[in-house]
PDB file of C-alpha atoms in Angstrom:
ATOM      1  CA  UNK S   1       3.616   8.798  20.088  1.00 70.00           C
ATOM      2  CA  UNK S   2       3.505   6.285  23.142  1.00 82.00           C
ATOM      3  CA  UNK S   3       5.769   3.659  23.198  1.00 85.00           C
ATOM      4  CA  UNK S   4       3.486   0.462  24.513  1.00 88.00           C
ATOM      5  CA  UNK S   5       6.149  -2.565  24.707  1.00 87.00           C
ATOM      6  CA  UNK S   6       9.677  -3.586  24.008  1.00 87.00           C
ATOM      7  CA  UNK S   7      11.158  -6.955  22.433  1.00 86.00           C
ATOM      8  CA  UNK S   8      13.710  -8.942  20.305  1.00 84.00           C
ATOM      9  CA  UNK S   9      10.994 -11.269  19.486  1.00 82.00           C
ATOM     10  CA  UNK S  10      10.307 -10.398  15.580  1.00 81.00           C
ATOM     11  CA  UNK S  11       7.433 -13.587  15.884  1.00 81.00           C
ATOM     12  CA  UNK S  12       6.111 -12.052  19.370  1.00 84.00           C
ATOM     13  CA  UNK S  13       5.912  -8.514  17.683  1.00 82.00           C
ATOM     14  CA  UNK S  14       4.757  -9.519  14.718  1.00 83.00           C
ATOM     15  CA  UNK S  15       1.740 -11.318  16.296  1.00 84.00           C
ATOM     16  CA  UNK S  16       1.009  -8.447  18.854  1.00 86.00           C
ATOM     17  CA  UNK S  17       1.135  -5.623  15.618  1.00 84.00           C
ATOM     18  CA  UNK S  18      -1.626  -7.790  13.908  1.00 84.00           C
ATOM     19  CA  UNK S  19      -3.379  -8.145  16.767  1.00 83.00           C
ATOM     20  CA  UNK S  20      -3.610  -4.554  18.020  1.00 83.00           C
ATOM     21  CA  UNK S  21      -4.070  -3.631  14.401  1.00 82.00           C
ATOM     22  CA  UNK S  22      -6.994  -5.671  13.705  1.00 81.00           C
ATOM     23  CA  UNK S  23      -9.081  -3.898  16.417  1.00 79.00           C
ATOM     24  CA  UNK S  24      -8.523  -0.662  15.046  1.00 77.00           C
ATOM     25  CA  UNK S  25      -5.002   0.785  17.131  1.00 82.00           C
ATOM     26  CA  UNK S  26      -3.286   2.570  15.242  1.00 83.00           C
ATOM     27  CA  UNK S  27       0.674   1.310  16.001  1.00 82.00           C
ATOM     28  CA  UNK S  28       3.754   0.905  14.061  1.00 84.00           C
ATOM     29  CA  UNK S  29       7.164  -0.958  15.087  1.00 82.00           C
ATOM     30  CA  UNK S  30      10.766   0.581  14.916  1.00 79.00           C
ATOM     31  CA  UNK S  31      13.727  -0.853  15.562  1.00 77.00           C
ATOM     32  CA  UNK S  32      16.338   0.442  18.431  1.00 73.00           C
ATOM     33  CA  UNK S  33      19.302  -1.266  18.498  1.00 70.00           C
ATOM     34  CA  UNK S  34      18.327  -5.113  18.894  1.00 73.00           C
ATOM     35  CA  UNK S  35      15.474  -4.057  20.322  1.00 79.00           C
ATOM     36  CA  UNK S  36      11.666  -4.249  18.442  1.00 84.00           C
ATOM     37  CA  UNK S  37       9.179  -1.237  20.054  1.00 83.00           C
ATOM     38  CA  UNK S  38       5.592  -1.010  19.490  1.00 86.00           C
ATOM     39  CA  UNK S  39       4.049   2.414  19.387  1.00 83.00           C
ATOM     40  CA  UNK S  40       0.627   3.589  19.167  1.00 84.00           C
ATOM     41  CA  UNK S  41       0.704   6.662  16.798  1.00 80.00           C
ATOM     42  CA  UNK S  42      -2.831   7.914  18.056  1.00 75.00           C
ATOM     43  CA  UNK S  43      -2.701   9.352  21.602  1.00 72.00           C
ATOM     44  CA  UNK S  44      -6.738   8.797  22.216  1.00 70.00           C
ATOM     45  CA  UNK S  45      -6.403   4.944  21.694  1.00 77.00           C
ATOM     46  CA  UNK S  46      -3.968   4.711  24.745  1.00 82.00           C
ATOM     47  CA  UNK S  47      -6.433   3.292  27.103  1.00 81.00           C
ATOM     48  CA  UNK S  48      -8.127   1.177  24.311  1.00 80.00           C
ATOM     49  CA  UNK S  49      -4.445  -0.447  23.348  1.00 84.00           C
ATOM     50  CA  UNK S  50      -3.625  -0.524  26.619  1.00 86.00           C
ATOM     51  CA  UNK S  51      -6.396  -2.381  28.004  1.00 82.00           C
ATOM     52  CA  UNK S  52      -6.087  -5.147  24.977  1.00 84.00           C
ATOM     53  CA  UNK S  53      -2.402  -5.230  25.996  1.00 86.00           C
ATOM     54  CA  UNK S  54      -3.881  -6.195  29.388  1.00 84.00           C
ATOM     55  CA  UNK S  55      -6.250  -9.318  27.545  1.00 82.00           C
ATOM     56  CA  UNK S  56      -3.103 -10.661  26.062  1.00 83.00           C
ATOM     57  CA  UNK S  57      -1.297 -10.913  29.065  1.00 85.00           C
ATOM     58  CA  UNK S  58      -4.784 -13.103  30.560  1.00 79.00           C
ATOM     59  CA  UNK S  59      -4.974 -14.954  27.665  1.00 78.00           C
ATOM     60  CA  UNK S  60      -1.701 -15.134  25.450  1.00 81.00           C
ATOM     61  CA  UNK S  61      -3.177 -17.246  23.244  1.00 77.00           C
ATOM     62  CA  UNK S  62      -5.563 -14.736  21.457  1.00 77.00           C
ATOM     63  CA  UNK S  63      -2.386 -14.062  19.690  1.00 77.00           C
ATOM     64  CA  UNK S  64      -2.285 -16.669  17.754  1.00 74.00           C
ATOM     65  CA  UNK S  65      -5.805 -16.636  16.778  1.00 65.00           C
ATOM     66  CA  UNK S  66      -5.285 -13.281  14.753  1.00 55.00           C
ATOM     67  CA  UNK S  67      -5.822 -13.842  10.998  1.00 52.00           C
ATOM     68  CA  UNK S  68      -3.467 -13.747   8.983  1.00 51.00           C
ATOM     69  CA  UNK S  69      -1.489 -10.023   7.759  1.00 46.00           C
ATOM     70  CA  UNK S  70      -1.839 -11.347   3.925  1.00 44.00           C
ATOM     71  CA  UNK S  71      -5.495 -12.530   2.349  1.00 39.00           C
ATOM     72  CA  UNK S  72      -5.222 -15.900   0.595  1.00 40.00           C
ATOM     73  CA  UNK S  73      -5.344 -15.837  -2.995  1.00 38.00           C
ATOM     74  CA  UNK S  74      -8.623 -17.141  -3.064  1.00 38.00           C
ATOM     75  CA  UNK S  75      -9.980 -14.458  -1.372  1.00 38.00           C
ATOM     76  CA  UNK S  76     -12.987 -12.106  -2.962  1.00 38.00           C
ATOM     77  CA  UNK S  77     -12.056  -9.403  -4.841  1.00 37.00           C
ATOM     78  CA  UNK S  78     -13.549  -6.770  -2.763  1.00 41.00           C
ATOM     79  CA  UNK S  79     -11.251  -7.329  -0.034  1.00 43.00           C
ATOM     80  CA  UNK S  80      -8.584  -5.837  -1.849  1.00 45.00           C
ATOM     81  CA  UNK S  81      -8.148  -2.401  -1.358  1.00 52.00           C
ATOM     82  CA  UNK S  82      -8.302   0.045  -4.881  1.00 55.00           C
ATOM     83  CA  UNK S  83      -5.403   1.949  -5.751  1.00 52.00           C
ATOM     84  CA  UNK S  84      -6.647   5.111  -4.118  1.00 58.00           C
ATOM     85  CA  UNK S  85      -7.372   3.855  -0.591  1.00 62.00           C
ATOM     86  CA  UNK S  86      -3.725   2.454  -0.847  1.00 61.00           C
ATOM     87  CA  UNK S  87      -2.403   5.748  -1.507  1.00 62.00           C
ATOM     88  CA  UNK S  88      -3.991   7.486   1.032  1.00 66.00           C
ATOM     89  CA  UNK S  89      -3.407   4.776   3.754  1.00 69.00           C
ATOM     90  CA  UNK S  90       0.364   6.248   3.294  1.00 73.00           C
ATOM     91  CA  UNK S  91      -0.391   9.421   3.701  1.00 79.00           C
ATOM     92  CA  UNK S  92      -1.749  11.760   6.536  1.00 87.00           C
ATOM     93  CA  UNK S  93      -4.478  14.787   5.862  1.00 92.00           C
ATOM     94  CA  UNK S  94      -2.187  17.233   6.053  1.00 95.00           C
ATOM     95  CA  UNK S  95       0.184  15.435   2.842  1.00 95.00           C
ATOM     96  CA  UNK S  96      -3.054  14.640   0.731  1.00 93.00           C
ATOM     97  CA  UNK S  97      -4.256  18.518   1.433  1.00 95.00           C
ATOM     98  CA  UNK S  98      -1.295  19.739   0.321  1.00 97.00           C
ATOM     99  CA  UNK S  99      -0.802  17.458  -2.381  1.00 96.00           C
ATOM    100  CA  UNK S 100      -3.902  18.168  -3.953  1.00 96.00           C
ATOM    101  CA  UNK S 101      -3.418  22.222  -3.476  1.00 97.00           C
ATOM    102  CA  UNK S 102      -0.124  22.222  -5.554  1.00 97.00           C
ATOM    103  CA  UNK S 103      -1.920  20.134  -8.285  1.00 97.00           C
ATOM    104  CA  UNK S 104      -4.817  22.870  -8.357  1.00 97.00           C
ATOM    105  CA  UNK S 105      -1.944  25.669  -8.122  1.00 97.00           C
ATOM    106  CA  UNK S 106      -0.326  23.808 -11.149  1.00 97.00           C
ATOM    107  CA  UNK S 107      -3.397  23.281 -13.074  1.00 97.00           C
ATOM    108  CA  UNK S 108      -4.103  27.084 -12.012  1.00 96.00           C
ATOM    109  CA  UNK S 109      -1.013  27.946 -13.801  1.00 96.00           C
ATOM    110  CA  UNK S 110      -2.195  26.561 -17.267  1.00 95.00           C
ATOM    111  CA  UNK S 111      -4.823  29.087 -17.870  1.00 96.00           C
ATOM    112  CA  UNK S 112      -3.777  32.672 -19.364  1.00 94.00           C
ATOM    113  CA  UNK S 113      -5.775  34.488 -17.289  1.00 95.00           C
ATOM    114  CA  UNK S 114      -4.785  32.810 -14.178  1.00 96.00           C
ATOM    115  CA  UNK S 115      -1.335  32.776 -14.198  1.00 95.00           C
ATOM    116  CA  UNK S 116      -0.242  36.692 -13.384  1.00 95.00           C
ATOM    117  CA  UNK S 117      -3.038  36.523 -10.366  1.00 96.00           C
ATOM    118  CA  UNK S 118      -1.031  33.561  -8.955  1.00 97.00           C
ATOM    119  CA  UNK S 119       2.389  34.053  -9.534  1.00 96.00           C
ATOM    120  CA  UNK S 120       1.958  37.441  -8.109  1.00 95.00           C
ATOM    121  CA  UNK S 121       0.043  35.926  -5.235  1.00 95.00           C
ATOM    122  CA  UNK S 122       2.106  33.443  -4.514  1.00 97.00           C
ATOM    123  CA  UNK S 123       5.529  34.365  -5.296  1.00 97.00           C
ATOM    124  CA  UNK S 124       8.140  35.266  -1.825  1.00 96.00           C
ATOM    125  CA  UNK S 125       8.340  39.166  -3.007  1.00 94.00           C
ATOM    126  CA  UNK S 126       7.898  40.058  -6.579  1.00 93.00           C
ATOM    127  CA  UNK S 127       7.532  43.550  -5.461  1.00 91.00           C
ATOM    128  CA  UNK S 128      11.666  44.181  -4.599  1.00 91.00           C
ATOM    129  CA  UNK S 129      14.083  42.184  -4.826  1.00 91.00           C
ATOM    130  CA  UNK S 130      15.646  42.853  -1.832  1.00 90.00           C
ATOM    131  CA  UNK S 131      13.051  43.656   1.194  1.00 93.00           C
ATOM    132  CA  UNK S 132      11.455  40.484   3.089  1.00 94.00           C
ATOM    133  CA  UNK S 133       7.717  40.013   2.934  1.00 95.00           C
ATOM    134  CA  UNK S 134       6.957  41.063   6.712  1.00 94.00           C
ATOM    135  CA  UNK S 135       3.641  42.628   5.556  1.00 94.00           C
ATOM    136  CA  UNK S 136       2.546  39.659   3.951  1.00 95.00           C
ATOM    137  CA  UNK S 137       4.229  36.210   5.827  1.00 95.00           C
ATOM    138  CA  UNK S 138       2.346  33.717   4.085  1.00 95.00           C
ATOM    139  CA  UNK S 139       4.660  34.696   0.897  1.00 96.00           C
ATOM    140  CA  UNK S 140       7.479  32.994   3.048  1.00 97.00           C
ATOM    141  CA  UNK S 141       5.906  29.936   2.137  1.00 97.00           C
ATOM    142  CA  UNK S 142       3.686  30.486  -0.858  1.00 97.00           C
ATOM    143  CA  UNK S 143       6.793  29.744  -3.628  1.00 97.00           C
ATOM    144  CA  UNK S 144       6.791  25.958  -2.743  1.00 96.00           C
ATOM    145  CA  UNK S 145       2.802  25.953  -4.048  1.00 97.00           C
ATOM    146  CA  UNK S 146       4.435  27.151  -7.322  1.00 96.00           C
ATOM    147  CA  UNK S 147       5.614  24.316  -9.952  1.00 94.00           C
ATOM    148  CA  UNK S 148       6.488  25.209 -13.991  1.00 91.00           C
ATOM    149  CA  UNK S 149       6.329  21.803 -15.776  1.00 90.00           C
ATOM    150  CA  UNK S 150       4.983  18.438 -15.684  1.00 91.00           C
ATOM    151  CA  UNK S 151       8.126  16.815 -14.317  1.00 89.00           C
ATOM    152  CA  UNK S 152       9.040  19.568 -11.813  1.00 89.00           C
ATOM    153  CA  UNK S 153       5.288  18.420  -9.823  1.00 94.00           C
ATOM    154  CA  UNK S 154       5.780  15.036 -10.720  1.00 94.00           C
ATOM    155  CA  UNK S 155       9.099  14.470  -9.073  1.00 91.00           C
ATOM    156  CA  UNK S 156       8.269  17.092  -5.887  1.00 94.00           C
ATOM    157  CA  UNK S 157       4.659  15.411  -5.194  1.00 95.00           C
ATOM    158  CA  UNK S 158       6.412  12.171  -5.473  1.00 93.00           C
ATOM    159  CA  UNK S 159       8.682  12.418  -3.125  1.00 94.00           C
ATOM    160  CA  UNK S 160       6.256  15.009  -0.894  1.00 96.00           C
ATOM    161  CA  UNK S 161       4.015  11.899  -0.617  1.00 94.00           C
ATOM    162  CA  UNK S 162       6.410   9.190   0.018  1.00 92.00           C
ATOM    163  CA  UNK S 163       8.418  11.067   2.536  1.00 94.00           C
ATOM    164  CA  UNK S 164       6.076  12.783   4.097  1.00 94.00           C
ATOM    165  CA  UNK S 165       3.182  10.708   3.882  1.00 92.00           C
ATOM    166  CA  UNK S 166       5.360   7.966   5.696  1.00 91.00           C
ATOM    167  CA  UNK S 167       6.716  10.642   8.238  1.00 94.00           C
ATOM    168  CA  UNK S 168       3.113  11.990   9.205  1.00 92.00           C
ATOM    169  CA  UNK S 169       1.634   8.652   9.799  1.00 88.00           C
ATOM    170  CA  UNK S 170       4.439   7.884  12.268  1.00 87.00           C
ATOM    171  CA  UNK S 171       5.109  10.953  13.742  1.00 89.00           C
ATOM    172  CA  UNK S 172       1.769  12.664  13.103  1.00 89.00           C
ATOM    173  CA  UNK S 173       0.492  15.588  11.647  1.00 92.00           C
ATOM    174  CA  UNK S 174       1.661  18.334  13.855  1.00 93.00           C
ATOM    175  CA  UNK S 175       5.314  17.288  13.149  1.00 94.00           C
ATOM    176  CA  UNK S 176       4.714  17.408   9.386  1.00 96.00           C
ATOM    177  CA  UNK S 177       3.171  20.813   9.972  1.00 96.00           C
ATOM    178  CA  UNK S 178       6.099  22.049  12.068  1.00 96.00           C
ATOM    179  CA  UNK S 179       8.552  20.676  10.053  1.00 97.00           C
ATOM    180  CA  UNK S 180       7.127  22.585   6.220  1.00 98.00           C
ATOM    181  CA  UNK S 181       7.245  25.701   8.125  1.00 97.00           C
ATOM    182  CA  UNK S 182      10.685  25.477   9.409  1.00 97.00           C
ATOM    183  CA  UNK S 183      12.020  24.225   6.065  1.00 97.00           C
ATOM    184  CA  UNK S 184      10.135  26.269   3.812  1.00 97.00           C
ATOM    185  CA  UNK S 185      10.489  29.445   5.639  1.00 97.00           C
ATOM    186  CA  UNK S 186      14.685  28.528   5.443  1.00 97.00           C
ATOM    187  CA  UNK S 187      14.813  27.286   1.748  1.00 97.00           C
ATOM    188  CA  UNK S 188      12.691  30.119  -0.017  1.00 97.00           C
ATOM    189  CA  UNK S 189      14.529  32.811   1.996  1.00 97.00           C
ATOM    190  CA  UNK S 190      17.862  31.203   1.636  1.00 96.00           C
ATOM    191  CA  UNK S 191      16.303  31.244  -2.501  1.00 95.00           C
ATOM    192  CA  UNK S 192      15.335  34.862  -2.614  1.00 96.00           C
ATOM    193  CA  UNK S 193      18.396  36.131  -0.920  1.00 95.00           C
ATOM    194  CA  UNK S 194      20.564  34.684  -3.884  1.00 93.00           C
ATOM    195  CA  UNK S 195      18.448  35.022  -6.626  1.00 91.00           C
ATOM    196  CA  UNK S 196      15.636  37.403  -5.850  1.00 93.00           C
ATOM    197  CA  UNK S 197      11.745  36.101  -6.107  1.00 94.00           C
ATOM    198  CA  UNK S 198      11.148  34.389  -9.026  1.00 92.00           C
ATOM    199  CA  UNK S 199      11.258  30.753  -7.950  1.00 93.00           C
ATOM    200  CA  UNK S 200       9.422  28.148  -6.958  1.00 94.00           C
ATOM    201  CA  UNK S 201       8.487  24.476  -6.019  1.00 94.00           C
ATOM    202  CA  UNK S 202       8.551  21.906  -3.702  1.00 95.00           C
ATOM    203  CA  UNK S 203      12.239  21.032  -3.704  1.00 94.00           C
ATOM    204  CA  UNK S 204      13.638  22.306  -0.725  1.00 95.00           C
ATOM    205  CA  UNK S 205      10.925  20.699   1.178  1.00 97.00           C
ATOM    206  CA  UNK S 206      11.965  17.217   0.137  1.00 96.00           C
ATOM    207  CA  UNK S 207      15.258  17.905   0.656  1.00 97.00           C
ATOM    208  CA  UNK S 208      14.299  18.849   4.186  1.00 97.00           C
ATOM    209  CA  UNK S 209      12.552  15.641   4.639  1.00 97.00           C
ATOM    210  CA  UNK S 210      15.092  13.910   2.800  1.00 97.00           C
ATOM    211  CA  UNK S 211      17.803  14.764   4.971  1.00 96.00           C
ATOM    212  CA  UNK S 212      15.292  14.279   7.989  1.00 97.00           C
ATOM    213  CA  UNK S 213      14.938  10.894   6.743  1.00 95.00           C
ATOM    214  CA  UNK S 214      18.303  10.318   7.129  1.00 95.00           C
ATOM    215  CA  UNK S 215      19.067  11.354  10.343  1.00 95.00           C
ATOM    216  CA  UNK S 216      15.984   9.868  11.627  1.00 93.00           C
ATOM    217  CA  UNK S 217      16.411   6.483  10.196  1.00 91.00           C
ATOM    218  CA  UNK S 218      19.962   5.802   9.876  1.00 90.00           C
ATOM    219  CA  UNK S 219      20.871   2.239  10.241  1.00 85.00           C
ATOM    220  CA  UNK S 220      16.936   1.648  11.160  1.00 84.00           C
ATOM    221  CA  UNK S 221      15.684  -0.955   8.262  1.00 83.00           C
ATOM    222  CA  UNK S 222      12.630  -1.130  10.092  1.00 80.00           C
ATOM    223  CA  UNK S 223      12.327   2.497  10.069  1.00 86.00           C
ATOM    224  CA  UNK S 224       9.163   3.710   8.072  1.00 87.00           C
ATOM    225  CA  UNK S 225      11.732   6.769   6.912  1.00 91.00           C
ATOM    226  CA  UNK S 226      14.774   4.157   6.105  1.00 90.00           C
ATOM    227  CA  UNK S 227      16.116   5.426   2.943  1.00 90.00           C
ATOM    228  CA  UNK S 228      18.507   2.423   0.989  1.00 90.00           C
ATOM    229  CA  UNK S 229      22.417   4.088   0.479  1.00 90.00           C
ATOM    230  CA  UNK S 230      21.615   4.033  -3.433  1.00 91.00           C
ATOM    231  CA  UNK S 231      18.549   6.495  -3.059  1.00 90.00           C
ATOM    232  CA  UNK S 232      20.532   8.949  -0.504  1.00 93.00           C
ATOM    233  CA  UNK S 233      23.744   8.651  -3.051  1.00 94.00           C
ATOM    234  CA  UNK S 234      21.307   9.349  -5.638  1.00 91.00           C
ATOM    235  CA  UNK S 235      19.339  12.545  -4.018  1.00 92.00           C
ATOM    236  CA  UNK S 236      22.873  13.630  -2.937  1.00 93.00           C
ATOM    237  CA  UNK S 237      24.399  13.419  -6.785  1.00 92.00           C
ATOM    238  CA  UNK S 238      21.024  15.163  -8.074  1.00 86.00           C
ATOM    239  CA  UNK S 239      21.340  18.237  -5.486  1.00 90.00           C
ATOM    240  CA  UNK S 240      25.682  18.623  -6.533  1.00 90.00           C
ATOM    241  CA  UNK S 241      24.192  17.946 -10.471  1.00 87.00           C
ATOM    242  CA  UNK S 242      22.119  21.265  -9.980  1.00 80.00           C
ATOM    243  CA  UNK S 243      25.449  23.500  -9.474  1.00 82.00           C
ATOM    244  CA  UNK S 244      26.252  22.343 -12.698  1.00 81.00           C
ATOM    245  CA  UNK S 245      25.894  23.245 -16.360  1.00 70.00           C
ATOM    246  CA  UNK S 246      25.092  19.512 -17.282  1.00 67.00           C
ATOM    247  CA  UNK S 247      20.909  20.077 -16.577  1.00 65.00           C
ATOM    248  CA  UNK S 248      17.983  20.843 -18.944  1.00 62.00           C
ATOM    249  CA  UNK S 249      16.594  22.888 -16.628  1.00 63.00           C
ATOM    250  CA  UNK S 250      16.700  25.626 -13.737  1.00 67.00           C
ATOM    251  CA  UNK S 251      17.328  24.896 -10.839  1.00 74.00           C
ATOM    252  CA  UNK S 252      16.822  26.756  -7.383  1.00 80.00           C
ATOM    253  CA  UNK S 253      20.319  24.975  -6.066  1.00 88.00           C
ATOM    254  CA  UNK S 254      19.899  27.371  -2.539  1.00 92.00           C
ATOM    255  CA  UNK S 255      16.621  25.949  -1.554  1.00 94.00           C
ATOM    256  CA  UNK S 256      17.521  22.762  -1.858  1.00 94.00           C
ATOM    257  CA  UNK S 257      20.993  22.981  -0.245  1.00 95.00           C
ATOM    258  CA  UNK S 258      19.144  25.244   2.662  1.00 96.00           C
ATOM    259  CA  UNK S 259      16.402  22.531   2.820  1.00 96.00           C
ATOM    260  CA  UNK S 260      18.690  19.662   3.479  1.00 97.00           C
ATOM    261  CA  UNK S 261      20.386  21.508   6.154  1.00 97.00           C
ATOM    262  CA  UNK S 262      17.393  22.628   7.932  1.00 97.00           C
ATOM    263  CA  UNK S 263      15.364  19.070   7.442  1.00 96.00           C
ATOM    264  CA  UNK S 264      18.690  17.621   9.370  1.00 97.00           C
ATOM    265  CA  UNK S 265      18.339  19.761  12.048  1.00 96.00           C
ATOM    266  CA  UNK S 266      14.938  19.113  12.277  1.00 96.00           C
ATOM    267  CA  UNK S 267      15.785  14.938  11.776  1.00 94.00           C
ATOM    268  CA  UNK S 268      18.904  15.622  15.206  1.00 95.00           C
ATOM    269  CA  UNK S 269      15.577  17.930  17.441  1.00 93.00           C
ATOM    270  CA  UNK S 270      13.451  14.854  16.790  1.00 90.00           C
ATOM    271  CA  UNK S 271      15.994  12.197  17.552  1.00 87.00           C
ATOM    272  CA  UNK S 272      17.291  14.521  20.699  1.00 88.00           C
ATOM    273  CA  UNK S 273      13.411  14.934  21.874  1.00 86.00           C
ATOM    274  CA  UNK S 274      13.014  11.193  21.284  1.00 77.00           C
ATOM    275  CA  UNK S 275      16.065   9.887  23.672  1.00 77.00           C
ATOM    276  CA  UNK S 276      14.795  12.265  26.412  1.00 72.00           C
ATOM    277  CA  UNK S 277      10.912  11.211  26.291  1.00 62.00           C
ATOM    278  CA  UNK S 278      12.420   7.498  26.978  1.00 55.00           C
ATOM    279  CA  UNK S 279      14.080   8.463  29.526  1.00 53.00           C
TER     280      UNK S 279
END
């Protein structure tokens, strides 16, 4: 991401957002401190934002001649954007791929003849118990396809779309990328060296991008990833919940504790490389 301008001026930045964003820049706005920054989340529109950047500072008052961020009421219907445009306006390729491959692995998983073929393709080892899949990587990160009821998915796509829908559109999709490899490859080992390979789901994922969030967005409101302390108490109470008796169901407690740790390392790299690229 580029940063393009600095302010405390919530009316100035507001104005400049719209502006930018009705041409077709792709920008967000974070908070630092007291500090509003603009940034443009789309590296080839640099010279397009910054050259509109350039028209404002001719002719400041093209800023206020930006319509409006909310359609009045009496607006068509048409202008409205369905359900499924809204949904994938928070989300990047790479979530709504993914998404869409653990629903088909799911609804894979309903058919007889379907489901020995997948769990054994997909599960981290279910040839030992003991040896590491170096003949066949792509089992280090296969288990988190895997999902075993309707509220297991539910709850993992949920949060896989919320969190990391939000994170890829601000950070982009190479980041996302990086970051499921580095927190799947930790939470289904972490899983298989505790309880062998017969596990699966999306869990320690979220928790990695949970805990990312956290790091990331801390104190940020303005954050895309800002989490409210009742949601992070709550995520926190679920994962200690798991390493009890009092659940319906099982949980793989490992993967989720080993996915929160490695999504806040991830979160403390990102902050780290963040600092030093403003410098």
């Amino acid at each position: 991401m580029q940063k393009l301008m600095s302010t405390e001026d919530a009316e100035l930045m507001a104005k400049t957002y719209r502006f930018l964003s009705q041409r077709g820049v792709p920008v967000t706005v974070s908070e630092h401190g007291s500090q509003l920054e603009l940034w443009l989340t789309v590296a080839s529109y640099s010279a397009h934002a910054k050259a509109l950047l350039q028209e404002l500072k001719h002719h400041p008052e093209l800023l206020d001649q930006a319509e409006p961020a909310h359609t009045p009421a009496s607006a068509s219907s048409h202008a409205t954007p369905s359900l499924l445009k809204q949904l994938l306006q928070q989300s990047g390729w790479f979530t709504a791929g993914y998404a869409l491959l653990v629903v088909l692995v799911f609804a894979g998983l309903q058919v007889d003849a379907l489901q020995e073929p997948i769990l054994y393709a997909l599960l981290y080892n279910p040839d030992s118990f003991e040896q590491l899949p170096w003949a066949q990587p792509w089992r280090l990160l296969t288990p988190a396809l895997l999902h075993f009821s309707a509220m297991h998915i539910l709850f993992n796509v949920f949060w896989w779309w919320y969190l990391g829908g939000r994170f890829e559109r601000y950070y982009g999709s190479k980041w996302l990328i990086l970051t499921y490899v580095c927190v799947a490859l930790v939470s289904n080992t972490a899983q298989f060296m505790v309880s062998g390979p017969y596990f699966g789901g999306l869990s320690g994922v979220v928790y990695g991008l949970f805990g990312l969030a956290v790091v990331v967005a801390w104190n940020r409101p303005r954050h895309p990833l800002f989490l409210p302390r009742g949601l992070i108490i709550f995520m926190l109470a679920w994962l200690l919940l798991g390493y009890t008796d009092l659940l319906w169901v099982n949980v793989a407690n490992t993967a989720h504790t080993a996915g929160l740790v490695s999504g806040l390392v991830v979160g403390a790299l990102i902050q780290w490389l963040s600092r030093f690229s403003t410098k």
